[in-house]
XYZ file of C-alpha atoms in Angstrom:
682
model
C -22.171 -34.469 -13.043
C -22.031 -31.970 -15.894
C -20.142 -29.501 -13.703
C -17.654 -32.178 -12.595
C -17.067 -33.229 -16.202
C -16.482 -29.621 -17.213
C -13.909 -29.105 -14.477
C -12.067 -32.259 -15.458
C -12.044 -31.228 -19.092
C -11.010 -27.688 -18.200
C -8.037 -28.939 -16.195
C -6.727 -30.660 -19.317
C -6.650 -27.435 -21.331
C -3.833 -24.906 -21.488
C -3.904 -21.887 -23.788
C -1.245 -19.256 -24.266
C -3.517 -16.389 -25.222
C -6.900 -15.007 -24.281
C -10.098 -14.295 -26.129
C -13.527 -13.439 -24.793
C -14.219 -16.990 -23.708
C -10.804 -18.582 -23.364
C -8.949 -19.325 -20.148
C -5.203 -19.204 -20.069
C -5.056 -21.937 -17.482
C -8.177 -23.427 -16.008
C -6.252 -24.337 -12.890
C -2.754 -23.639 -11.628
C -0.212 -26.119 -12.982
C 3.308 -27.128 -12.002
C 6.074 -24.504 -12.341
C 7.564 -24.327 -15.757
C 9.377 -21.668 -17.699
C 9.737 -19.528 -14.605
C 12.925 -17.464 -14.490
C 14.901 -18.336 -11.383
C 18.105 -16.557 -12.344
C 19.065 -13.029 -11.397
C 16.032 -10.864 -11.884
C 15.915 -7.223 -12.978
C 15.533 -4.713 -10.180
C 11.782 -4.358 -9.776
C 11.939 -1.856 -6.957
C 13.838 1.141 -8.231
C 12.941 3.666 -10.879
C 15.449 5.543 -12.992
C 13.671 8.863 -12.654
C 15.189 11.555 -10.420
C 11.746 12.276 -8.909
C 12.438 15.984 -8.747
C 9.466 17.970 -7.502
C 8.700 21.414 -6.093
C 6.279 21.803 -3.193
C 4.793 25.225 -2.456
C 1.950 26.097 -0.107
C 0.187 29.349 -1.137
C -1.383 29.534 2.323
C 2.105 29.807 3.837
C 4.006 31.859 1.288
C 6.758 32.742 3.718
C 7.831 29.124 3.870
C 9.150 29.271 0.316
C 9.376 26.502 -2.262
C 10.902 23.152 -1.340
C 12.795 21.389 -4.122
C 13.364 17.694 -3.446
C 14.849 14.764 -5.347
C 15.936 11.137 -5.072
C 19.300 9.976 -3.747
C 19.362 7.260 -6.344
C 21.082 3.898 -6.186
C 23.722 5.013 -8.698
C 24.586 8.135 -6.712
C 27.739 7.816 -4.587
C 27.384 7.393 -0.845
C 29.097 10.762 -0.386
C 27.151 12.470 -3.178
C 26.659 16.213 -2.906
C 24.495 18.398 -5.107
C 24.025 21.939 -6.437
C 20.728 23.632 -7.286
C 20.451 26.120 -10.141
C 17.490 28.349 -10.994
C 16.361 30.125 -14.133
C 13.606 32.759 -13.894
C 11.452 33.208 -17.005
C 14.147 31.766 -19.218
C 17.033 33.814 -17.817
C 20.513 32.414 -17.258
C 20.760 29.625 -14.680
C 22.338 30.712 -11.393
C 23.434 28.489 -8.523
C 21.383 29.002 -5.355
C 23.430 27.134 -2.734
C 26.775 28.476 -1.547
C 27.933 25.181 -0.034
C 27.411 21.706 -1.539
C 24.151 20.056 -0.462
C 25.566 16.875 1.050
C 23.377 15.958 3.982
C 19.938 15.904 2.445
C 18.107 15.774 -0.867
C 16.093 18.958 -0.573
C 16.606 22.704 -0.830
C 14.329 25.486 0.401
C 14.131 28.399 -2.025
C 12.966 31.289 0.128
C 13.451 33.883 -2.623
C 11.163 32.242 -5.192
C 9.028 34.654 -7.229
C 5.788 32.754 -7.816
C 4.590 35.282 -10.411
C 7.250 33.942 -12.777
C 8.260 30.544 -14.145
C 11.142 29.112 -12.116
C 13.060 26.272 -13.724
C 15.327 24.335 -11.375
C 18.292 22.184 -12.384
C 20.044 19.625 -10.212
C 23.762 18.931 -10.635
C 26.289 16.902 -8.779
C 28.484 19.439 -7.015
C 31.042 21.101 -9.269
C 29.591 19.414 -12.337
C 28.039 21.016 -15.414
C 25.938 17.929 -16.190
C 22.220 18.286 -15.457
C 20.861 15.229 -13.625
C 17.387 16.545 -12.862
C 15.076 19.391 -13.822
C 11.684 20.752 -12.814
C 9.690 23.674 -14.215
C 7.641 25.416 -11.536
C 5.006 27.659 -13.120
C 2.805 30.391 -11.606
C -0.173 28.075 -12.128
C 1.499 25.414 -9.966
C 1.991 27.981 -7.219
C -1.754 28.468 -6.815
C -2.304 25.136 -5.061
C -0.503 22.976 -2.507
C -1.040 19.834 -4.560
C -0.794 18.276 -7.990
C -4.133 17.503 -9.569
C -5.270 14.409 -11.476
C -8.738 14.948 -12.984
C -10.656 11.679 -13.125
C -12.171 10.477 -16.362
C -15.925 11.100 -16.088
C -16.696 9.944 -19.626
C -18.355 6.671 -20.638
C -18.883 5.486 -17.068
C -21.122 2.413 -16.647
C -24.712 3.583 -16.338
C -26.078 4.078 -12.828
C -29.171 5.807 -11.389
C -29.021 9.558 -10.828
C -29.087 8.930 -7.091
C -25.707 7.138 -7.251
C -22.201 8.254 -8.054
C -18.762 6.731 -8.554
C -16.568 7.564 -5.610
C -12.874 6.818 -5.124
C -11.654 4.063 -2.861
C -8.080 2.697 -2.854
C -5.139 2.950 -5.227
C -1.703 1.523 -5.939
C 1.347 2.751 -7.882
C 3.787 1.165 -10.294
C 5.719 1.908 -13.477
C 3.082 0.737 -15.963
C 4.778 1.836 -19.176
C 8.462 1.355 -18.339
C 9.433 5.037 -18.553
C 11.007 5.046 -15.079
C 8.124 6.968 -13.529
C 5.277 5.706 -11.381
C 1.696 5.633 -12.583
C -1.343 5.149 -10.375
C -4.191 2.613 -10.571
C -7.344 3.873 -8.828
C -10.369 1.866 -7.710
C -13.764 3.558 -8.174
C -17.085 2.100 -7.079
C -20.661 3.097 -6.316
C -20.893 1.335 -2.955
C -18.796 -0.493 -0.402
C -20.895 -3.280 1.031
C -19.602 -5.402 3.871
C -19.758 -9.150 3.407
C -21.891 -9.538 6.514
C -24.592 -7.275 5.021
C -26.952 -7.757 2.153
C -27.265 -5.042 -0.453
C -27.170 -4.387 -4.163
C -24.592 -2.139 -5.825
C -25.348 -0.460 -9.148
C -22.820 -0.185 -11.917
C -19.406 -1.808 -11.773
C -16.228 -1.398 -9.769
C -13.604 0.295 -11.943
C -9.820 0.169 -12.008
C -8.349 3.155 -13.832
C -4.747 4.027 -14.670
C -3.394 7.597 -14.711
C 0.057 9.100 -15.098
C 1.361 10.716 -11.942
C 3.531 13.247 -13.778
C 0.827 14.879 -15.922
C -2.449 13.233 -14.823
C -3.176 11.717 -18.237
C -5.786 8.945 -18.342
C -4.472 5.607 -19.672
C -7.178 2.923 -19.459
C -10.166 1.585 -17.545
C -11.121 -1.959 -16.478
C -14.763 -2.601 -15.572
C -14.837 -5.545 -13.182
C -18.512 -6.088 -13.927
C -21.563 -7.074 -11.870
C -20.135 -10.445 -10.791
C -17.369 -8.847 -8.706
C -19.190 -7.382 -5.716
C -18.193 -3.894 -4.687
C -16.635 -3.504 -1.242
C -13.428 -3.527 0.770
C -13.195 -7.288 1.155
C -14.054 -8.251 -2.426
C -11.592 -6.297 -4.571
C -7.923 -6.706 -3.788
C -5.447 -5.876 -6.538
C -1.701 -5.578 -6.956
C 0.438 -3.446 -9.272
C 3.963 -4.815 -9.759
C 6.424 -5.906 -12.434
C 5.673 -9.611 -12.443
C 7.713 -10.792 -15.442
C 10.793 -8.568 -15.393
C 10.083 -6.599 -18.566
C 10.445 -3.266 -16.759
C 6.695 -2.624 -16.807
C 4.246 -3.261 -13.982
C 1.206 -5.466 -14.486
C -2.129 -5.407 -12.682
C -3.434 -8.587 -11.038
C -7.057 -8.740 -9.870
C -9.944 -11.168 -9.406
C -12.317 -11.126 -12.400
C -15.403 -12.950 -13.646
C -17.715 -13.207 -16.619
C -18.683 -9.723 -17.911
C -15.380 -8.175 -16.800
C -14.415 -5.672 -19.509
C -10.746 -4.804 -20.061
C -8.963 -1.664 -21.204
C -8.804 -2.783 -24.839
C -12.579 -3.335 -24.988
C -12.539 -7.155 -24.747
C -14.840 -8.878 -22.278
C -14.937 -12.274 -20.556
C -17.928 -14.114 -21.959
C -19.766 -17.296 -20.991
C -16.641 -19.276 -20.168
C -18.318 -22.174 -18.389
C -20.985 -22.595 -21.078
C -23.918 -22.619 -18.655
C -25.863 -20.024 -20.635
C -25.523 -17.472 -17.817
C -23.220 -14.500 -17.404
C -25.045 -12.725 -14.513
C -24.872 -14.259 -11.036
C -26.002 -11.516 -8.625
C -28.658 -12.670 -6.127
C -31.667 -10.367 -6.563
C -34.157 -11.422 -3.880
C -34.181 -8.502 -1.369
C -35.865 -10.657 1.286
C -32.916 -13.031 1.585
C -29.601 -12.599 3.384
C -27.815 -13.260 0.104
C -29.334 -10.219 -1.656
C -26.695 -8.554 -3.816
C -24.113 -11.291 -3.228
C -22.386 -13.434 -5.863
C -22.075 -17.026 -4.698
C -22.098 -18.799 -8.058
C -20.315 -18.516 -11.373
C -16.662 -18.673 -12.380
C -13.957 -16.614 -10.695
C -10.582 -15.857 -12.248
C -7.252 -14.250 -11.517
C -6.438 -11.991 -14.464
C -3.114 -10.408 -15.382
C -3.606 -7.066 -17.115
C -1.039 -5.251 -19.243
C -0.005 -2.023 -17.541
C 0.303 -0.010 -20.754
C -2.959 -0.934 -22.473
C -5.229 -2.412 -19.807
C -5.644 -5.575 -21.909
C -5.896 -8.995 -20.277
C -2.775 -11.040 -21.031
C -3.237 -14.120 -18.826
C -5.953 -15.789 -16.793
C -6.391 -18.706 -14.398
C -9.084 -19.933 -12.027
C -9.273 -18.250 -8.641
C -9.250 -20.365 -5.482
C -12.456 -22.389 -5.614
C -15.431 -21.840 -3.320
C -15.736 -25.626 -3.046
C -18.827 -27.680 -2.303
C -21.664 -25.476 -0.966
C -22.680 -28.132 1.528
C -19.257 -27.816 3.159
C -19.069 -24.016 3.306
C -20.165 -23.639 6.912
C -17.741 -26.222 8.240
C -14.843 -24.990 6.126
C -15.229 -21.223 5.508
C -17.390 -20.450 8.531
C -20.826 -19.727 7.069
C -23.364 -21.459 4.844
C -24.433 -20.990 1.242
C -27.596 -19.210 2.415
C -25.552 -16.323 3.838
C -22.199 -15.981 2.088
C -19.895 -13.894 4.247
C -16.641 -15.510 5.250
C -16.306 -17.392 1.992
C -15.832 -14.109 0.135
C -12.842 -12.675 1.997
C -9.962 -11.988 -0.382
C -6.369 -10.808 0.069
C -3.507 -10.389 -2.434
C 0.185 -9.572 -2.345
C 3.491 -10.271 -4.069
C 6.541 -12.089 -2.731
C 9.943 -13.258 -3.967
C 10.044 -16.874 -2.855
C 13.124 -18.171 -4.706
C 15.290 -15.258 -3.599
C 14.802 -11.534 -3.389
C 16.588 -11.263 -6.748
C 14.349 -13.832 -8.422
C 11.009 -13.394 -10.142
C 8.146 -12.388 -7.844
C 5.046 -14.471 -7.318
C 1.451 -13.349 -7.110
C -0.107 -14.276 -3.787
C -3.865 -14.838 -3.989
C -5.837 -15.740 -0.879
C -9.307 -16.761 0.171
C -10.631 -16.749 3.719
C -9.169 -15.766 7.073
C -11.898 -16.164 9.655
C -11.802 -19.965 9.695
C -10.009 -22.159 7.137
C -8.064 -20.305 4.476
C -6.064 -20.957 1.329
C -3.082 -19.176 -0.219
C -1.772 -19.846 -3.728
C 1.517 -18.489 -5.101
C 1.474 -18.019 -8.883
C 4.310 -17.091 -11.239
C 3.772 -15.083 -14.405
C 6.328 -15.617 -17.184
C 6.243 -15.946 -20.952
C 2.574 -14.972 -20.988
C 1.546 -17.885 -18.752
C 0.506 -18.382 -15.155
C 1.933 -21.355 -13.272
C 1.534 -22.501 -9.701
C 4.495 -22.394 -7.337
C 2.673 -23.715 -4.248
C -0.740 -23.980 -2.611
C -1.262 -23.644 1.170
C -4.508 -25.008 2.622
C -5.271 -25.172 6.337
C -7.222 -28.390 5.733
C -6.171 -31.026 6.614
C -2.522 -30.490 7.560
C -2.674 -27.130 9.342
C -5.806 -27.233 11.450
C -4.079 -25.354 14.252
C -3.777 -22.402 11.801
C -7.564 -22.143 11.502
C -9.016 -18.788 12.680
C -5.586 -17.130 12.684
C -5.988 -14.877 9.608
C -6.211 -11.105 9.466
C -7.863 -8.393 7.376
C -4.523 -7.761 5.712
C -1.193 -9.536 5.314
C 2.490 -8.696 5.117
C 5.428 -10.038 3.127
C 9.173 -9.997 3.762
C 12.181 -12.155 4.596
C 11.473 -12.770 8.267
C 13.749 -15.772 8.921
C 16.906 -14.470 7.243
C 17.109 -17.064 4.454
C 16.977 -14.460 1.656
C 13.471 -15.553 0.636
C 10.166 -13.924 1.440
C 7.614 -15.251 3.885
C 3.967 -14.291 4.396
C 2.692 -12.996 7.709
C -0.960 -14.021 7.705
C -2.312 -12.534 10.907
C -1.305 -14.643 13.908
C 0.601 -17.149 11.781
C 3.345 -17.168 9.154
C 3.752 -19.129 5.902
C 7.274 -20.018 4.778
C 8.660 -19.235 1.327
C 7.876 -22.781 0.130
C 4.208 -22.696 1.126
C 4.582 -24.633 4.370
C 3.603 -23.388 7.811
C 6.378 -21.506 9.604
C 4.694 -20.839 12.967
C 1.386 -20.049 14.614
C 0.933 -18.000 17.807
C -2.651 -19.188 18.321
C -3.814 -15.713 19.394
C -6.520 -15.636 16.749
C -8.002 -13.350 14.149
C -7.419 -9.607 14.164
C -7.973 -6.465 12.111
C -4.628 -4.625 12.072
C -1.065 -5.812 11.624
C 2.398 -4.321 10.998
C 5.716 -5.790 9.802
C 8.955 -3.848 10.117
C 11.938 -2.919 12.275
C 10.385 -1.596 15.467
C 12.984 -2.496 18.078
C 16.376 -1.385 16.737
C 18.243 -3.329 19.443
C 16.987 -6.707 18.178
C 18.068 -8.633 15.124
C 15.586 -9.189 12.338
C 12.036 -7.906 11.906
C 9.094 -7.658 14.276
C 5.323 -7.981 13.902
C 2.804 -5.897 15.822
C -0.720 -7.338 15.711
C -3.990 -6.899 17.590
C -6.694 -9.504 18.154
C -10.445 -9.481 18.585
C -11.401 -12.509 20.714
C -10.551 -12.269 24.442
C -11.394 -15.941 24.914
C -8.528 -16.806 22.597
C -5.967 -14.052 23.132
C -6.217 -14.074 26.942
C -4.173 -11.211 28.335
C -2.631 -10.343 24.957
C -4.986 -8.055 23.046
C -2.013 -6.562 21.201
C 1.390 -8.151 20.810
C 4.784 -7.567 19.308
C 6.546 -10.754 18.246
C 9.692 -11.886 16.528
C 8.624 -12.032 12.886
C 10.773 -15.087 12.152
C 10.028 -17.305 15.152
C 6.692 -16.094 16.508
C 8.176 -15.502 19.972
C 5.966 -13.013 21.823
C 8.143 -10.095 22.903
C 5.524 -7.632 24.171
C 2.078 -8.389 25.593
C -0.411 -5.537 25.857
C -3.700 -6.286 27.641
C -6.890 -6.046 25.636
C -8.959 -5.500 28.771
C -11.574 -7.960 27.532
C -12.407 -6.006 24.382
C -12.230 -6.590 20.650
C -9.000 -4.715 19.914
C -9.777 -3.563 16.396
C -6.811 -1.302 15.683
C -3.203 -0.969 16.750
C -0.285 1.171 15.684
C 3.503 1.181 15.994
C 5.860 4.055 15.174
C 8.630 6.092 16.721
C 6.545 9.105 17.699
C 8.232 9.999 20.988
C 11.850 11.214 20.711
C 12.402 10.622 24.431
C 11.628 6.876 24.347
C 14.053 4.467 22.582
C 12.705 2.545 19.596
C 9.126 2.590 18.399
C 6.088 3.059 20.583
C 3.039 0.764 20.473
C -0.591 1.585 21.215
C -4.020 0.233 20.319
C -7.754 0.775 20.564
C -7.960 -0.978 23.924
C -10.097 1.135 26.269
C -7.305 2.468 28.479
C -5.486 4.351 25.721
C -2.048 3.428 27.061
C 1.284 3.933 25.315
C 4.004 1.276 25.489
C 7.662 1.148 24.512
C 8.990 -1.516 22.147
C 10.254 -3.301 25.282
C 6.723 -3.508 26.663
C 7.162 -0.773 29.268
C 3.997 1.119 30.177
C 4.883 4.756 29.545
C 3.508 7.623 31.560
C 2.501 9.395 28.335
C -0.835 8.740 26.684
C -1.504 7.315 23.232
C -1.494 9.868 20.406
C -4.645 11.803 19.524
C -5.477 13.307 16.155
C -6.923 16.459 17.724
C -6.721 17.874 21.216
C -9.528 16.480 23.286
C -10.524 13.845 20.734
C -10.016 10.114 20.625
C -6.834 8.184 20.017
C -5.359 7.851 16.525
C -4.126 4.434 15.515
C -4.533 4.144 11.754
C -1.527 5.395 9.784
C 1.969 6.800 10.272
C 3.790 9.103 7.857
C 7.194 10.751 7.538
C 6.141 14.307 6.767
C 8.109 16.676 8.995
C 11.852 17.171 8.997
C 12.505 14.928 11.995
C 13.318 11.233 12.120
C 10.233 10.621 14.246
C 7.090 9.540 12.414
C 3.925 11.595 12.386
C 0.325 10.371 12.677
C -1.988 10.293 9.669
C -5.688 10.042 10.427
C -8.901 11.702 9.175
C -7.013 13.835 6.684
C -4.769 15.236 9.420
C -1.000 14.934 9.811
C -0.235 15.325 13.502
C 3.067 15.366 15.372
C 3.046 13.704 18.781
C 5.554 16.245 20.058
C 5.999 16.029 23.812
C 2.880 13.954 24.282
C 0.785 16.882 25.395
C -1.392 18.715 22.856
C -0.887 17.246 19.367
C 0.728 19.510 16.768
C -1.259 19.715 13.542
C 1.005 19.939 10.477
C -1.499 19.384 7.684
C -5.249 19.156 7.105
C -6.691 17.864 3.826
C -9.892 19.757 4.572
C -7.990 23.061 4.269
C -7.190 22.214 0.653
C -10.604 21.111 -0.558
C -10.140 17.366 -0.105
C -12.020 14.730 1.818
C -10.829 13.636 5.242
C -10.236 10.111 4.006
C -12.301 7.195 2.828
C -13.934 4.243 4.546
C -14.448 3.676 8.238
C -10.704 4.065 8.844
C -10.538 7.478 7.125
C -7.473 6.549 5.098
C -6.064 8.437 2.116
C -6.548 6.989 -1.360
C -2.834 6.086 -1.248
C 0.310 7.257 0.465
C 3.983 6.380 0.276
C 7.393 7.637 -0.775
C 6.736 7.617 -4.515
C 8.586 10.898 -5.286
C 11.569 9.481 -3.455
C 13.182 11.942 -1.023
C 12.182 9.475 1.809
C 9.327 11.629 3.106
C 5.941 10.295 2.077
C 3.318 11.708 -0.261
C -0.466 11.528 0.252
C -3.262 11.246 -2.295
C -6.752 12.434 -1.404
C -9.869 13.065 -3.471
C -12.222 16.032 -3.767
C -15.674 15.735 -2.124
C -17.353 15.391 -5.530
C -14.996 12.511 -6.420
C -13.864 14.068 -9.685
C -10.226 14.865 -8.882
C -7.274 13.291 -7.090
C -4.926 15.637 -5.232
C -1.319 14.687 -4.485
C 0.291 16.374 -1.493
C 4.014 16.362 -0.745
C 5.616 18.009 2.266
C 6.863 21.567 2.187
C 8.990 21.035 5.290
C 12.717 20.658 4.710
C 14.793 17.996 6.430
C 18.484 17.735 7.231
C 18.515 13.945 6.812
C 18.694 11.777 3.746
C 17.940 8.177 2.870
C 17.760 6.326 -0.363
C 14.136 6.263 -1.615
C 12.081 4.109 0.706
C 10.722 2.256 -2.333
C 14.259 0.823 -2.702
C 13.697 -1.087 0.523
C 12.241 -4.532 -0.094
C 9.835 -4.657 2.850
C 8.622 -1.105 2.250
C 7.984 -1.676 -1.474
C 5.995 -4.833 -0.811
C 3.985 -3.111 1.921
C 3.079 -0.388 -0.590
C 1.903 -3.102 -3.019
C -0.682 -4.513 -0.608
C -1.596 -1.218 1.092
C -4.967 -1.249 -0.687
C -5.808 -4.794 0.423
C -8.516 -5.372 3.049
C -8.187 -2.918 5.917
C -5.450 -0.555 4.735
C -2.264 -0.769 6.790
C 0.675 1.662 6.937
C 3.862 1.231 4.976
C 6.908 0.157 6.992
C 10.548 -0.251 5.901
C 12.620 -3.267 6.817
C 15.091 -1.025 8.640
C 14.673 1.357 11.534
C 14.029 5.080 11.155
C 13.733 7.038 14.362
C 15.356 9.573 16.621
C 17.621 6.855 18.056
C 19.721 7.043 14.875
C 21.249 10.227 16.225
C 22.325 8.534 19.463
C 23.686 5.109 18.488
C 26.649 4.996 16.111
C 26.377 1.221 15.657
C 22.731 1.133 14.621
C 21.832 -0.282 11.225
C 20.035 2.331 9.161
C 19.052 0.622 5.918
C 19.836 1.422 2.296
C 21.947 4.565 2.214
C 21.403 5.359 5.871
C 21.538 8.961 6.947
C 24.970 9.521 5.475
C 28.366 9.538 7.128
C 27.574 12.242 9.614
C 25.835 13.007 12.855
C 24.131 16.388 13.242
C 24.885 18.642 16.106
C 22.101 20.167 18.134
C 20.387 22.872 16.097
C 22.400 22.111 12.958
C 20.723 23.082 9.694
C 21.195 21.645 6.225
C 22.766 24.798 4.883
C 20.118 25.845 2.409
C 17.350 28.113 3.539
C 19.258 30.236 5.979
C 22.269 31.043 3.863
C 23.014 34.591 2.883
């Protein structure tokens, strides 16, 4: 009775600021004060993203200077590169304008001296970008971010804080990305009991100089593990600065030193189950849960609302899928962002609970320091056919062509207004991809795998029309739990993207569903298939494979071609059971993707960017709506690759009519063997 009365009273309260024990909104309320007009561009940055990549292990390959083809640059933009050595006069390096790419290979670089590079538009004296490449930088094939080891929450000597996932965003509005890193002492699966010491941490660092900004301690009431801590970094209110959104609880401590106190007034602030003999040991199945908005510059909490409720314990098994004496499927959390009014309107925070059985999704808007509810999707009672259709991740994009974002939630899709769009009925799965995989079809496609043969039948992996749910490709699961699947254009001889999965046969399929004679990609010759991540790293339009700290080119489908190994540069081979990097994506902006790994002692992040030149150019992939949103939720659940909403692949060189996204590859088609005119000039 007391609890019911408190909830009723709490729902009547609405505060505009936070203190240690105040709640901004005790429950989502009706939209109000939400900007629906034209919204500032939340995708682009105004930084040139100029960077120099040099591999001391391969000195003969020279130094690669790369930069962004920014939105304000003309479609026919061409560039000149100038170099100053130890403060000498700047001299132009290229003899012909650089018009087909946004990189230049300096093969004559003297790494014993400081080389300062300037970028100009061709035949212009105005400097539009600069980068100082020092001898110290030339000693390592990465940029280092030392982690803050001071004032960490106390843990036993037998434990340590290791690095898990990360996300990027412009936290301070300077036009450059910063990084938010998750650190924790354990990663405990929901199905297992276990106690984690310390607290999960979210820490912000500058990508340009590695400076530490702030730390949030999520506290003991947010269990540590992949499925418990989803977070997003995005500009939610249009002020030009990204915010952090994450689930919090009592004893969460923010970057400004404030802490959530005993909000519910029950005299308790610690809810961890401590009986090691019970299945609930180490779990948190009681106490308040919140969604907090955190200022990107200071780490201070600026807004708070209740998270999606656990509901009545006696109904957990029937609704979430397991009882209060176990606590597994009730604590499955996903998050994302979406633009549900239009892609030029304010974004919404997407917070989720559950995906094995029933599930709920709430879209929240953050404006004027307040959180308001846009819509609330609940499978019960109106969408019972959507039950058991969720996934360990989600995807967001405009899939039905109405200019508004939808949510792909595993085997089903939720429309921009919070109503059900479609449901394939193929059931729960672990991996899922949204993008442009078949360039001959209109719209976007989804590739998804499923784990229950009794439900999916002969369709262990499928490619479907993202807007209608029509199954386009059916790949047999051969009676197994198909835990992973991948889609990318890895084979230059096969049109469109290729699809493969962890089904036992290891087959490779075209985007038309044709069984190819070639086998699925492997990360090393003689080893098992790779189906975790794809990355644009080489100079080709084909995508490479990223798995276990290795970048591998599929090549001809015979022996894989290793292009990069994190192990060779003193980094781990990836984290978690999927061996993923801490983060990857096109955050420098030349359209190839960067990778972030961590050292084995978990004290230093290392950022790797390719040293391979390319003769193609695109606008930064972060300009693309689908790609940017996929980068936002990359850290959520089982990490999934980034994908743009337009096609990139070798087919672009063969089909003049093909759509190629923002900026495309320029108004040209390369001839066989054609070079970009930089490294091999006299």
